[in-house]
Short mmCIF file of C-alpha atoms and ligand atoms in Angstrom, two decimals:
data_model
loop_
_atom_site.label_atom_id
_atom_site.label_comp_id
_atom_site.label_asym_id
_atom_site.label_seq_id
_atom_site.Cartn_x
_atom_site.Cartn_y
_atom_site.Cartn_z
CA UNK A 154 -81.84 10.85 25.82
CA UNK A 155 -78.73 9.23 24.19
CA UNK A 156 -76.10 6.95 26.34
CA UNK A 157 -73.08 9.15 27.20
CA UNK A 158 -69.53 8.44 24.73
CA UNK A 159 -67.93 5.57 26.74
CA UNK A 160 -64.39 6.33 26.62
CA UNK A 161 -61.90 3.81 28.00
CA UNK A 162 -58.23 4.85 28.89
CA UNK A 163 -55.40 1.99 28.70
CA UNK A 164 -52.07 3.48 30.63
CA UNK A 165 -49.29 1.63 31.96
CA UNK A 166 -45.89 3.30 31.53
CA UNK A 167 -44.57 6.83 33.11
CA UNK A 168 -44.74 8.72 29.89
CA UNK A 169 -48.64 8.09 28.96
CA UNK A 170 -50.16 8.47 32.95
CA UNK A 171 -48.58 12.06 31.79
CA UNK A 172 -50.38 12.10 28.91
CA UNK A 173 -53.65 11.08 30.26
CA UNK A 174 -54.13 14.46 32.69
CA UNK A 175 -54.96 16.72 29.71
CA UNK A 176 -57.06 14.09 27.48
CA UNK A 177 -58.79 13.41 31.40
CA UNK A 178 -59.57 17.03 31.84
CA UNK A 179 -61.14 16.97 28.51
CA UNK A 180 -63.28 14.22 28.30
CA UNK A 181 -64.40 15.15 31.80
CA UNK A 182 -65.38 18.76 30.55
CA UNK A 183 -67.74 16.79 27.76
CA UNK A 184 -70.59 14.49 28.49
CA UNK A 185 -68.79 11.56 27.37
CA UNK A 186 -68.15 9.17 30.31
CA UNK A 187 -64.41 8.21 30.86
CA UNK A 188 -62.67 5.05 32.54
CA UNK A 189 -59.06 4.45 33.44
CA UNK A 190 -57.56 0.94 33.61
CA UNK A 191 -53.72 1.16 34.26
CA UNK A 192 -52.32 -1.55 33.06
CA UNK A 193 -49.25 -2.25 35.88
CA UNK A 194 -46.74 -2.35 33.46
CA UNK A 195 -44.85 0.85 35.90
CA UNK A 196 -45.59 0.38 39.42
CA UNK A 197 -42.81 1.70 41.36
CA UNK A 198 -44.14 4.39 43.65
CA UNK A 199 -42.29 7.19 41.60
CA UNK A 200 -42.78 5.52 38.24
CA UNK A 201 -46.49 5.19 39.26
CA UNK A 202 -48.43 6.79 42.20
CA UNK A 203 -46.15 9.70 42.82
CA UNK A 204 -46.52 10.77 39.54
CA UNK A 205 -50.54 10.42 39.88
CA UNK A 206 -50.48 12.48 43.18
CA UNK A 207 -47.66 14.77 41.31
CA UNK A 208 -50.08 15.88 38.47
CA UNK A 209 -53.57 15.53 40.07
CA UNK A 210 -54.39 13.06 37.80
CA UNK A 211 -57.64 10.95 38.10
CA UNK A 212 -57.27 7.27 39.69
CA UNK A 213 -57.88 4.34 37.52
CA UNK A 214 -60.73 2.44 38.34
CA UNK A 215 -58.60 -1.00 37.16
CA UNK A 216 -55.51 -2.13 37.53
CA UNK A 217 -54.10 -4.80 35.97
CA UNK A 218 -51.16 -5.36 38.41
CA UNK A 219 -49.23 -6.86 35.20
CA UNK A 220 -45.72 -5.64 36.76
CA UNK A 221 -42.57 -6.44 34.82
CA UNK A 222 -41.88 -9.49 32.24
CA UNK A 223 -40.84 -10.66 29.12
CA UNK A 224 -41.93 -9.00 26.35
CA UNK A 225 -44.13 -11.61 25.96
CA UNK A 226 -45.29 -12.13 29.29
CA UNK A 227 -46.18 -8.76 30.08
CA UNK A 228 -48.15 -8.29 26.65
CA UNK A 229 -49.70 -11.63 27.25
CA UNK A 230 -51.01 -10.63 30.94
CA UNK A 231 -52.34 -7.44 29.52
CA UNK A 232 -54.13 -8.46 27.01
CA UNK A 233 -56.19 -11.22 29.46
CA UNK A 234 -56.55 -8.91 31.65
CA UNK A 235 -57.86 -6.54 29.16
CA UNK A 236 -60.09 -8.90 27.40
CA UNK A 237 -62.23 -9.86 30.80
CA UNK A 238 -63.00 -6.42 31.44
CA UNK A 239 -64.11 -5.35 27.81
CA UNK A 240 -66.10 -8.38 27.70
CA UNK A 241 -67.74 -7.63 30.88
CA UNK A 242 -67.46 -3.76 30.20
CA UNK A 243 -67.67 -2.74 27.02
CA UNK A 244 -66.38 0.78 25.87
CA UNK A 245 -67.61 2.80 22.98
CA UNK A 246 -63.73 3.74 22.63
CA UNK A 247 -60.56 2.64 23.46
CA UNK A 248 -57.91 4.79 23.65
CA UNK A 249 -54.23 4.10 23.49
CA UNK A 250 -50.60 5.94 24.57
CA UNK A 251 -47.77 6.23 22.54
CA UNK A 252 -45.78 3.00 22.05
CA UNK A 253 -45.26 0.91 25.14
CA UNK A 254 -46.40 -2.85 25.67
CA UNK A 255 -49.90 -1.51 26.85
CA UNK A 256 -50.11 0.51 24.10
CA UNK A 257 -49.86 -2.63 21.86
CA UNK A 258 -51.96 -5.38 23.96
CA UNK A 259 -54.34 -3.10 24.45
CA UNK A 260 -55.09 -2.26 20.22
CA UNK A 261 -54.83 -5.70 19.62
CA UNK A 262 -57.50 -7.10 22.34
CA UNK A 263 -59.77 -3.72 21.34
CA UNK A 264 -59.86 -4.39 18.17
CA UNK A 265 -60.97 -7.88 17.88
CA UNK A 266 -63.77 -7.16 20.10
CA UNK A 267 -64.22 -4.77 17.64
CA UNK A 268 -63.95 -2.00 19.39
CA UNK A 269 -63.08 1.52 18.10
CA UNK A 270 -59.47 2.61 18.68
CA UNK A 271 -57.94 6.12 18.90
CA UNK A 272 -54.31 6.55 19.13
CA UNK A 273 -52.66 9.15 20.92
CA UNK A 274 -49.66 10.31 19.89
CA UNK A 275 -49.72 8.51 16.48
CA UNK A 276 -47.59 8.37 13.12
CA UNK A 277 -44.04 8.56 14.85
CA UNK A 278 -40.93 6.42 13.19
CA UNK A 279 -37.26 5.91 14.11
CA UNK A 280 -37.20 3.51 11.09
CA UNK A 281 -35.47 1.08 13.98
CA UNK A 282 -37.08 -1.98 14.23
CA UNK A 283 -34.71 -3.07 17.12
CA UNK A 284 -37.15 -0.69 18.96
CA UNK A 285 -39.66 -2.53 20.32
CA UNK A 286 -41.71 0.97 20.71
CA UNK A 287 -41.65 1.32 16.83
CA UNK A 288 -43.10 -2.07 16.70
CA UNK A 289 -45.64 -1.30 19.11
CA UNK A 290 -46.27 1.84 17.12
CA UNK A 291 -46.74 0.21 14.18
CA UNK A 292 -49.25 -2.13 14.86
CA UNK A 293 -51.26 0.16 17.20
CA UNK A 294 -51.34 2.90 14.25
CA UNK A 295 -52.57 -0.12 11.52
CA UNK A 296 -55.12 -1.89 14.06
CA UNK A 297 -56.70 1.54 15.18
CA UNK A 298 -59.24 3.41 13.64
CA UNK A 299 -58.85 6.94 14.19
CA UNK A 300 -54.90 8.13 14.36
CA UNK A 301 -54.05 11.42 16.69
CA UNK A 302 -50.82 12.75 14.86
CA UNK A 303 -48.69 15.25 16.89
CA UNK A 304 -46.74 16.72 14.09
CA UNK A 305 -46.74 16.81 10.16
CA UNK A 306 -44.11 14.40 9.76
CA UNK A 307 -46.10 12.05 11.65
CA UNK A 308 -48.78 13.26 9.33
CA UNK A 309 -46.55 12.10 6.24
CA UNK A 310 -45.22 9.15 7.99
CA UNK A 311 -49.10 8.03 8.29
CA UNK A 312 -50.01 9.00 4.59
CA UNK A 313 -47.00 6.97 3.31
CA UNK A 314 -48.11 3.43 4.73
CA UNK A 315 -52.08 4.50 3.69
CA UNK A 316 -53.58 5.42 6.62
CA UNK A 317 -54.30 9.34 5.48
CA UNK A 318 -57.69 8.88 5.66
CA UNK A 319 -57.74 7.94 9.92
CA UNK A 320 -55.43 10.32 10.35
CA UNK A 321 -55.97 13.58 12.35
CA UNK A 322 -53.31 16.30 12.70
CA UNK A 323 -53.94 17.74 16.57
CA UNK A 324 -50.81 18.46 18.07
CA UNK A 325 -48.97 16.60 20.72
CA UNK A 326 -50.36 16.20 23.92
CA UNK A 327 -47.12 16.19 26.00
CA UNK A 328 -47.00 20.30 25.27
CA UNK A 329 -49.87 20.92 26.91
CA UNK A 330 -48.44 18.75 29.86
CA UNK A 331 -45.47 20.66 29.91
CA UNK A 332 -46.16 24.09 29.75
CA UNK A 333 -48.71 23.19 32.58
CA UNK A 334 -46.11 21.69 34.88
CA UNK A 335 -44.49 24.66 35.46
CA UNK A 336 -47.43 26.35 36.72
CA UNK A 337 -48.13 23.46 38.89
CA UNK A 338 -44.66 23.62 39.80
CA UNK A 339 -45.01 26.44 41.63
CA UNK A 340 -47.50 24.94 44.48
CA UNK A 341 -44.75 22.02 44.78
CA UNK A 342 -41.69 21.93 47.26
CA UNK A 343 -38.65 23.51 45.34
CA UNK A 344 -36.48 20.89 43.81
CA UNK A 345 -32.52 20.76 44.99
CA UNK A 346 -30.37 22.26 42.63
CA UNK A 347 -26.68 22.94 42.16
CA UNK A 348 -26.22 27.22 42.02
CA UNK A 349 -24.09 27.33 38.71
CA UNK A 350 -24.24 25.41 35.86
CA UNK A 351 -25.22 21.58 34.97
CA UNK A 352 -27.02 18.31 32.86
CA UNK A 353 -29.95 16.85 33.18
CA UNK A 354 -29.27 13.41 31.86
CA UNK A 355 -32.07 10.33 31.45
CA UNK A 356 -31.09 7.23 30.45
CA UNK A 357 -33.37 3.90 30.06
CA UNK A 358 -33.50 2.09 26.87
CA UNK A 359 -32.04 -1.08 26.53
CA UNK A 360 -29.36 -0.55 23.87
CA UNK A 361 -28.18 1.95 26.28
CA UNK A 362 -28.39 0.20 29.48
CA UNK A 363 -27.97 -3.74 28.67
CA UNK A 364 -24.70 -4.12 26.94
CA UNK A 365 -22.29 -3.63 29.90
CA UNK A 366 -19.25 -1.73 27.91
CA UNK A 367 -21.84 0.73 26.08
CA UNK A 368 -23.17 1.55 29.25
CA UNK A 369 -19.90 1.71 30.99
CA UNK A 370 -18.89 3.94 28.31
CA UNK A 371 -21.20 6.59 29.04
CA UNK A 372 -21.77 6.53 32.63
CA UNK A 373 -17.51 7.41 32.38
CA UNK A 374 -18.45 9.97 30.04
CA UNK A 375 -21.06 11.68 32.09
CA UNK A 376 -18.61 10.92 34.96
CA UNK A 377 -15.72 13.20 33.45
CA UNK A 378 -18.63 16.25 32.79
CA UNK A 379 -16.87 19.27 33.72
CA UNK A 380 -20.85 20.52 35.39
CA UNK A 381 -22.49 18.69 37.69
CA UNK A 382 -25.08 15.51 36.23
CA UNK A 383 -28.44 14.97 37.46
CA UNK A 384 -29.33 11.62 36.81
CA UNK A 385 -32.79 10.72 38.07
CA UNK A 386 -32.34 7.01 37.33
CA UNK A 387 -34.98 4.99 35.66
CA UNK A 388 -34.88 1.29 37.35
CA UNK A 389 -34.48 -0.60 34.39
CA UNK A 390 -31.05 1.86 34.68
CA UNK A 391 -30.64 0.96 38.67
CA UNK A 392 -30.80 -2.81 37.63
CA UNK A 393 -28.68 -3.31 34.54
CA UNK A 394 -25.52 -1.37 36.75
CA UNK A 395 -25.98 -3.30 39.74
CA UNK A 396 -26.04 -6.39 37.22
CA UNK A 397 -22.89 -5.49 34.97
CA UNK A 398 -21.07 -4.04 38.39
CA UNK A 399 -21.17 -0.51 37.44
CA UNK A 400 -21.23 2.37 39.85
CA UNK A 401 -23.33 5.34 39.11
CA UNK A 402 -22.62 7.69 41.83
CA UNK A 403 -18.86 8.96 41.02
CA UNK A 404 -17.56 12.02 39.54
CA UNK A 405 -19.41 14.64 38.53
CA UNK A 406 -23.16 12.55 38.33
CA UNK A 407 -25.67 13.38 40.62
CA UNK A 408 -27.99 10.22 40.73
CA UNK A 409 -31.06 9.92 42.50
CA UNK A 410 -34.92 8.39 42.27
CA UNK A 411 -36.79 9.28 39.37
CA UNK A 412 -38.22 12.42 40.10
CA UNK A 413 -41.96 14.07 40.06
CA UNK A 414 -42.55 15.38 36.58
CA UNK A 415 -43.23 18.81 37.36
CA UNK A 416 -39.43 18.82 39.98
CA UNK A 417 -38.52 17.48 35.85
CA UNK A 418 -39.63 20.43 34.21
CA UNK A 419 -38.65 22.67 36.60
CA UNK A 420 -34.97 21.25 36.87
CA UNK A 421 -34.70 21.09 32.70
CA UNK A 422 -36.16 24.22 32.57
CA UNK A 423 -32.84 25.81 34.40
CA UNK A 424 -30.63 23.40 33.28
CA UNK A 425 -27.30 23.91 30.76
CA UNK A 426 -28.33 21.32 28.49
CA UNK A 427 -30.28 17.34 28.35
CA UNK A 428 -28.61 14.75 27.82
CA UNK A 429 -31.29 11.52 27.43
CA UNK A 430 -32.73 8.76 25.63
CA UNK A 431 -36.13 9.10 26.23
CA UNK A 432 -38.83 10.41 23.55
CA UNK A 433 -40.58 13.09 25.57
CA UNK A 434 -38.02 14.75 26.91
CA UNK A 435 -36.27 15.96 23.50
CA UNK A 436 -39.61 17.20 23.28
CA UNK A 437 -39.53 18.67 26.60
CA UNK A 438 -36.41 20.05 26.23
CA UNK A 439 -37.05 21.82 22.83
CA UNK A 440 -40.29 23.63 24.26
CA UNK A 441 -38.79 25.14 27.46
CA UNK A 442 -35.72 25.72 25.29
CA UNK A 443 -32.76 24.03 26.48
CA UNK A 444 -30.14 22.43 24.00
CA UNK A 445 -30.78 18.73 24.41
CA UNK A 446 -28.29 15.94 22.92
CA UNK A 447 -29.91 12.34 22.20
CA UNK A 448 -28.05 9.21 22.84
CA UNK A 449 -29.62 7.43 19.95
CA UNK A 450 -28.23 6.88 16.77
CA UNK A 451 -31.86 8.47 15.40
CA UNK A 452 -35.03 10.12 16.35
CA UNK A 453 -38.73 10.06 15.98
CA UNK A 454 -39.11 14.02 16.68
CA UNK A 455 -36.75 14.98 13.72
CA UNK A 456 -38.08 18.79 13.87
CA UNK A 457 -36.39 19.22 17.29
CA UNK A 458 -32.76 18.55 15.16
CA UNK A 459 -33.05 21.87 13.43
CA UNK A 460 -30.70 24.25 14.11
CA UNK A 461 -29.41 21.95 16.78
CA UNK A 462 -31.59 22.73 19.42
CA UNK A 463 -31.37 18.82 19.59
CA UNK A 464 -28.56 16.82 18.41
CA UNK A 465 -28.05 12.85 17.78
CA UNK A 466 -24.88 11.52 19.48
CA UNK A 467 -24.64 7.73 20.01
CA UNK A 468 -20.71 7.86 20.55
CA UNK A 469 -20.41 7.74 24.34
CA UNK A 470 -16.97 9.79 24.59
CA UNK A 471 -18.72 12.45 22.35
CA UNK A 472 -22.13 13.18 24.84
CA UNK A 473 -20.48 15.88 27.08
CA UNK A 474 -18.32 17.68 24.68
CA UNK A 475 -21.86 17.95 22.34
CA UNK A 476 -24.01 18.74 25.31
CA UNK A 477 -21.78 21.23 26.44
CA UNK A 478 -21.97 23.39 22.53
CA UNK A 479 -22.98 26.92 22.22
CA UNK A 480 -26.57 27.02 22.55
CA UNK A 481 -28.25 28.23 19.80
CA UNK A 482 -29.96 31.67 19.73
CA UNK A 483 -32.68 30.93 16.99
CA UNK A 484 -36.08 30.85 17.62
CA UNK A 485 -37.81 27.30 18.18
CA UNK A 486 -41.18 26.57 15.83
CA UNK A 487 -44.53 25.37 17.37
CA UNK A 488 -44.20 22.08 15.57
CA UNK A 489 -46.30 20.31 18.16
CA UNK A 490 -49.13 22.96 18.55
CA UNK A 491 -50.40 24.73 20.93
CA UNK A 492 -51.18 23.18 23.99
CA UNK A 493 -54.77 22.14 23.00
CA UNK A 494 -54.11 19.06 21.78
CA UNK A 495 -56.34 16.79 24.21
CA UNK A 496 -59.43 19.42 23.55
CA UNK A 497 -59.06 18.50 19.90
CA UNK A 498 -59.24 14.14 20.27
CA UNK A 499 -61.79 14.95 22.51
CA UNK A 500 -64.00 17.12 19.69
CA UNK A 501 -62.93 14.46 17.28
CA UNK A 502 -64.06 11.17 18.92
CA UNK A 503 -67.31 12.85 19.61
CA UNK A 504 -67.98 14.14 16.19
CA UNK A 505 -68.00 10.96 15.07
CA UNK A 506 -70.72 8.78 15.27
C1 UD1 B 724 -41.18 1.36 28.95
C2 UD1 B 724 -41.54 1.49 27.47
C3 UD1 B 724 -40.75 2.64 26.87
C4 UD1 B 724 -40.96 3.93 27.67
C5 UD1 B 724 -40.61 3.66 29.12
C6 UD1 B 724 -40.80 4.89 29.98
C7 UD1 B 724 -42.05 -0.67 26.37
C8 UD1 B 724 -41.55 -1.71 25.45
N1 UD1 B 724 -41.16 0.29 26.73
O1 UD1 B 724 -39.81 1.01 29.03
O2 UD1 B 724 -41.18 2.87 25.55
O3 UD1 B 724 -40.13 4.94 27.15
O4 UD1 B 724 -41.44 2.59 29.61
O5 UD1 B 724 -40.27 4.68 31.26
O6 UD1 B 724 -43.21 -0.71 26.77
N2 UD1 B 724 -39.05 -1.56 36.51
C9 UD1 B 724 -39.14 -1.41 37.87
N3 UD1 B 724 -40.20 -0.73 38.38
C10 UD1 B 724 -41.17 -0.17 37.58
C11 UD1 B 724 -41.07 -0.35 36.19
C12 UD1 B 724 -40.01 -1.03 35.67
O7 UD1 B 724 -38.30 -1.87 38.62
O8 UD1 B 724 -42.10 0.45 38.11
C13 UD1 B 724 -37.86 -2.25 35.96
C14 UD1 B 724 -38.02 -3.73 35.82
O9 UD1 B 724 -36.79 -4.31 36.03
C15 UD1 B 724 -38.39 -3.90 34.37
C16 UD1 B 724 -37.57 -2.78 33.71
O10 UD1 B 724 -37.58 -1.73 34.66
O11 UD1 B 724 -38.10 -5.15 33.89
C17 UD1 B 724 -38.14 -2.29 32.43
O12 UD1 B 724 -39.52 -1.93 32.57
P1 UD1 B 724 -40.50 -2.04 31.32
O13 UD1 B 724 -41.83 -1.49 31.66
O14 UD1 B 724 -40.47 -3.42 30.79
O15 UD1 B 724 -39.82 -1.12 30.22
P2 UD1 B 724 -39.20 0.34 30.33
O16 UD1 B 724 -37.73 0.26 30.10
O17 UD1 B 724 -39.69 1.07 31.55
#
């Protein structure tokens, strides 16, 4: 009898431990073999474990306890850490998340083991390398071998810098996350929400959060909302106002801990409107229907723009008055799929030999 697939899973960051419970439950429905190393890169109990507990997800059996760094730094201590285990332990498959730090030490130190490389959630663009995600992105989709695209732009995106052939068009994995939370949502304690109206706002990249007038300028912004703001704050948000002096709890914002992704869903999902930075949740937001505007100057889910179920608004003074528009009464596509995008890597990587 053949050696089971060994599949090895590289997390570190909020967004891909989410990712992982669906590509988990698939591998572990096959007779491949998977392993988990989380990297450390997110280790904050509700950037981390709560979010494990939260969505039943299976423990890694490594961590590399990176923590927080320099870009350099915490690359550099992933990729050792990496390196010692895949020479000790060597997977048939690596596969990587989205566009973090781990997502990039981990395709480089895979693939000059020479190890096979699948990336999840592959082909996106802002066309902004002052992202260090597209970066990451870019190298993980040239150094891997087979590419999981969640869309047909990311499709085209992958075809235009000759990587067609890799590519695999399976949906993104994030929907079937998200349609799931809610159901999960239901055996969790009820989240606290105002009665009427109000925002969801998420805010964590660094051109939002490091300069200390653009961040000034929306925090007043979201201040002034006429609804009540949620704002479970990222740290990386926590820090950079406690650093530039800027207080977060005053007017109309509601801040608080990062919250468990399904108390996410479930407050989005009743929300007025999202107003955020983050990749996932335009995504998020777009699938459980709520108008969603993105403080970013562009996007790497452009299909969410149409018909402005998401728009882009990088002015701070302009968020609330374009979060607040009529919501629009078209019906959303299934650009993403539908929901069985894990099932589909998982068929893939062992169809091939
Ligand atoms: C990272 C990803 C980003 C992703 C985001 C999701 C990179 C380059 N960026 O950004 O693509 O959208 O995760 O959250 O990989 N911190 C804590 N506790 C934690 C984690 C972070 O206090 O558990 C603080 C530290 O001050 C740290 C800062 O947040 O320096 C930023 O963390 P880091 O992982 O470097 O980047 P993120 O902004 O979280």
């Amino acid at each position: 009898m053949s050696k089971p697939l060994q599949i090895c899973s590289v997390v570190g960051a909020r967004p891909q431990f989410v990712k992982l419970g669906p590509v988990a439950a698939a591998i572990q429905g096959s007779n491949a073999q998977h392993v988990t190393v989380h990297t450390g890169q997110h280790y904050d109990v509700n950037m981390s474990k709560g979010l494990f507990d939260d969505l039943n997800l299976p423990i890694p059996q490594f961590n590399l306890e990176a923590g927080s760094g320099s870009h350099a730094e915490q690359t550099a201590t992933i990729m050792t850490g990496l390196e010692s285990l895949w020479i000790a332990e060597r997977p048939d498959w690596v596969l990587v998340y989205g566009d973090t730090n781990s997502t990039l030490a981990a395709s480089l130190v895979a693939s000059k083991l020479q190890i096979r490389v699948a990336h999840v959630e592959s082909g996106l663009r802002s066309f902004n390398k002052a992202m260090p995600e597209e970066i990451n992105r870019i190298v993980a989709d040239h150094l891997s071998d087979v590419l999981f695209a969640p869309s047909d732009e990311a499709v085209s995106n992958l075809s235009r810098e000759g990587l067609g052939d890799r590519t695999y068009l399976v949906g993104d994995v994030m929907i079937d996350v998200c349609l799931g939370a809610l159901e999960l949502a239901k055996s969790r304690p009820t989240p606290e929400l105002p009665g009427g109206d109000y925002l969801v706002a998420t805010l964590h990249r660094p051109y939002n959060t490091d300069d200390p007038a653009r961040l000034a300028g929306i925090i007043e912004a979201l201040a002034a909302s006429p609804i009540p703001v949620l704002l479970p704050a990222h740290p990386r948000l926590m820090a950079a106002a406690q650093r530039h002096g800027i207080t977060l709890r005053r007017g109309s914002l509601v801040v608080s801990e990062p919250w468990p992704y399904t108390q996410l869903m479930q407050a989005v999902a009743a929300a007025r409107a999202v107003v955020t930075d983050s990749g996932g949740l335009q995504k998020e937001a777009y699938t459980l229907g709520v108008p969603c505007t993105t403080v970013r100057s562009e996007t790497e889910w452009i299909e969410t723009l149409g018909d402005e179920w998401n728009v882009l608004c990088f002015e701070p003074e302009s968020i609330v008055g374009r979060a607040l528009r009529k919501p629009p009464t078209t019906q959303r596509k299934s650009y993403y799929g539908n929901g069985d995008a894990a099932q589909r890597m998982v068929d893939v990587l062992l169809s091939i030999d």
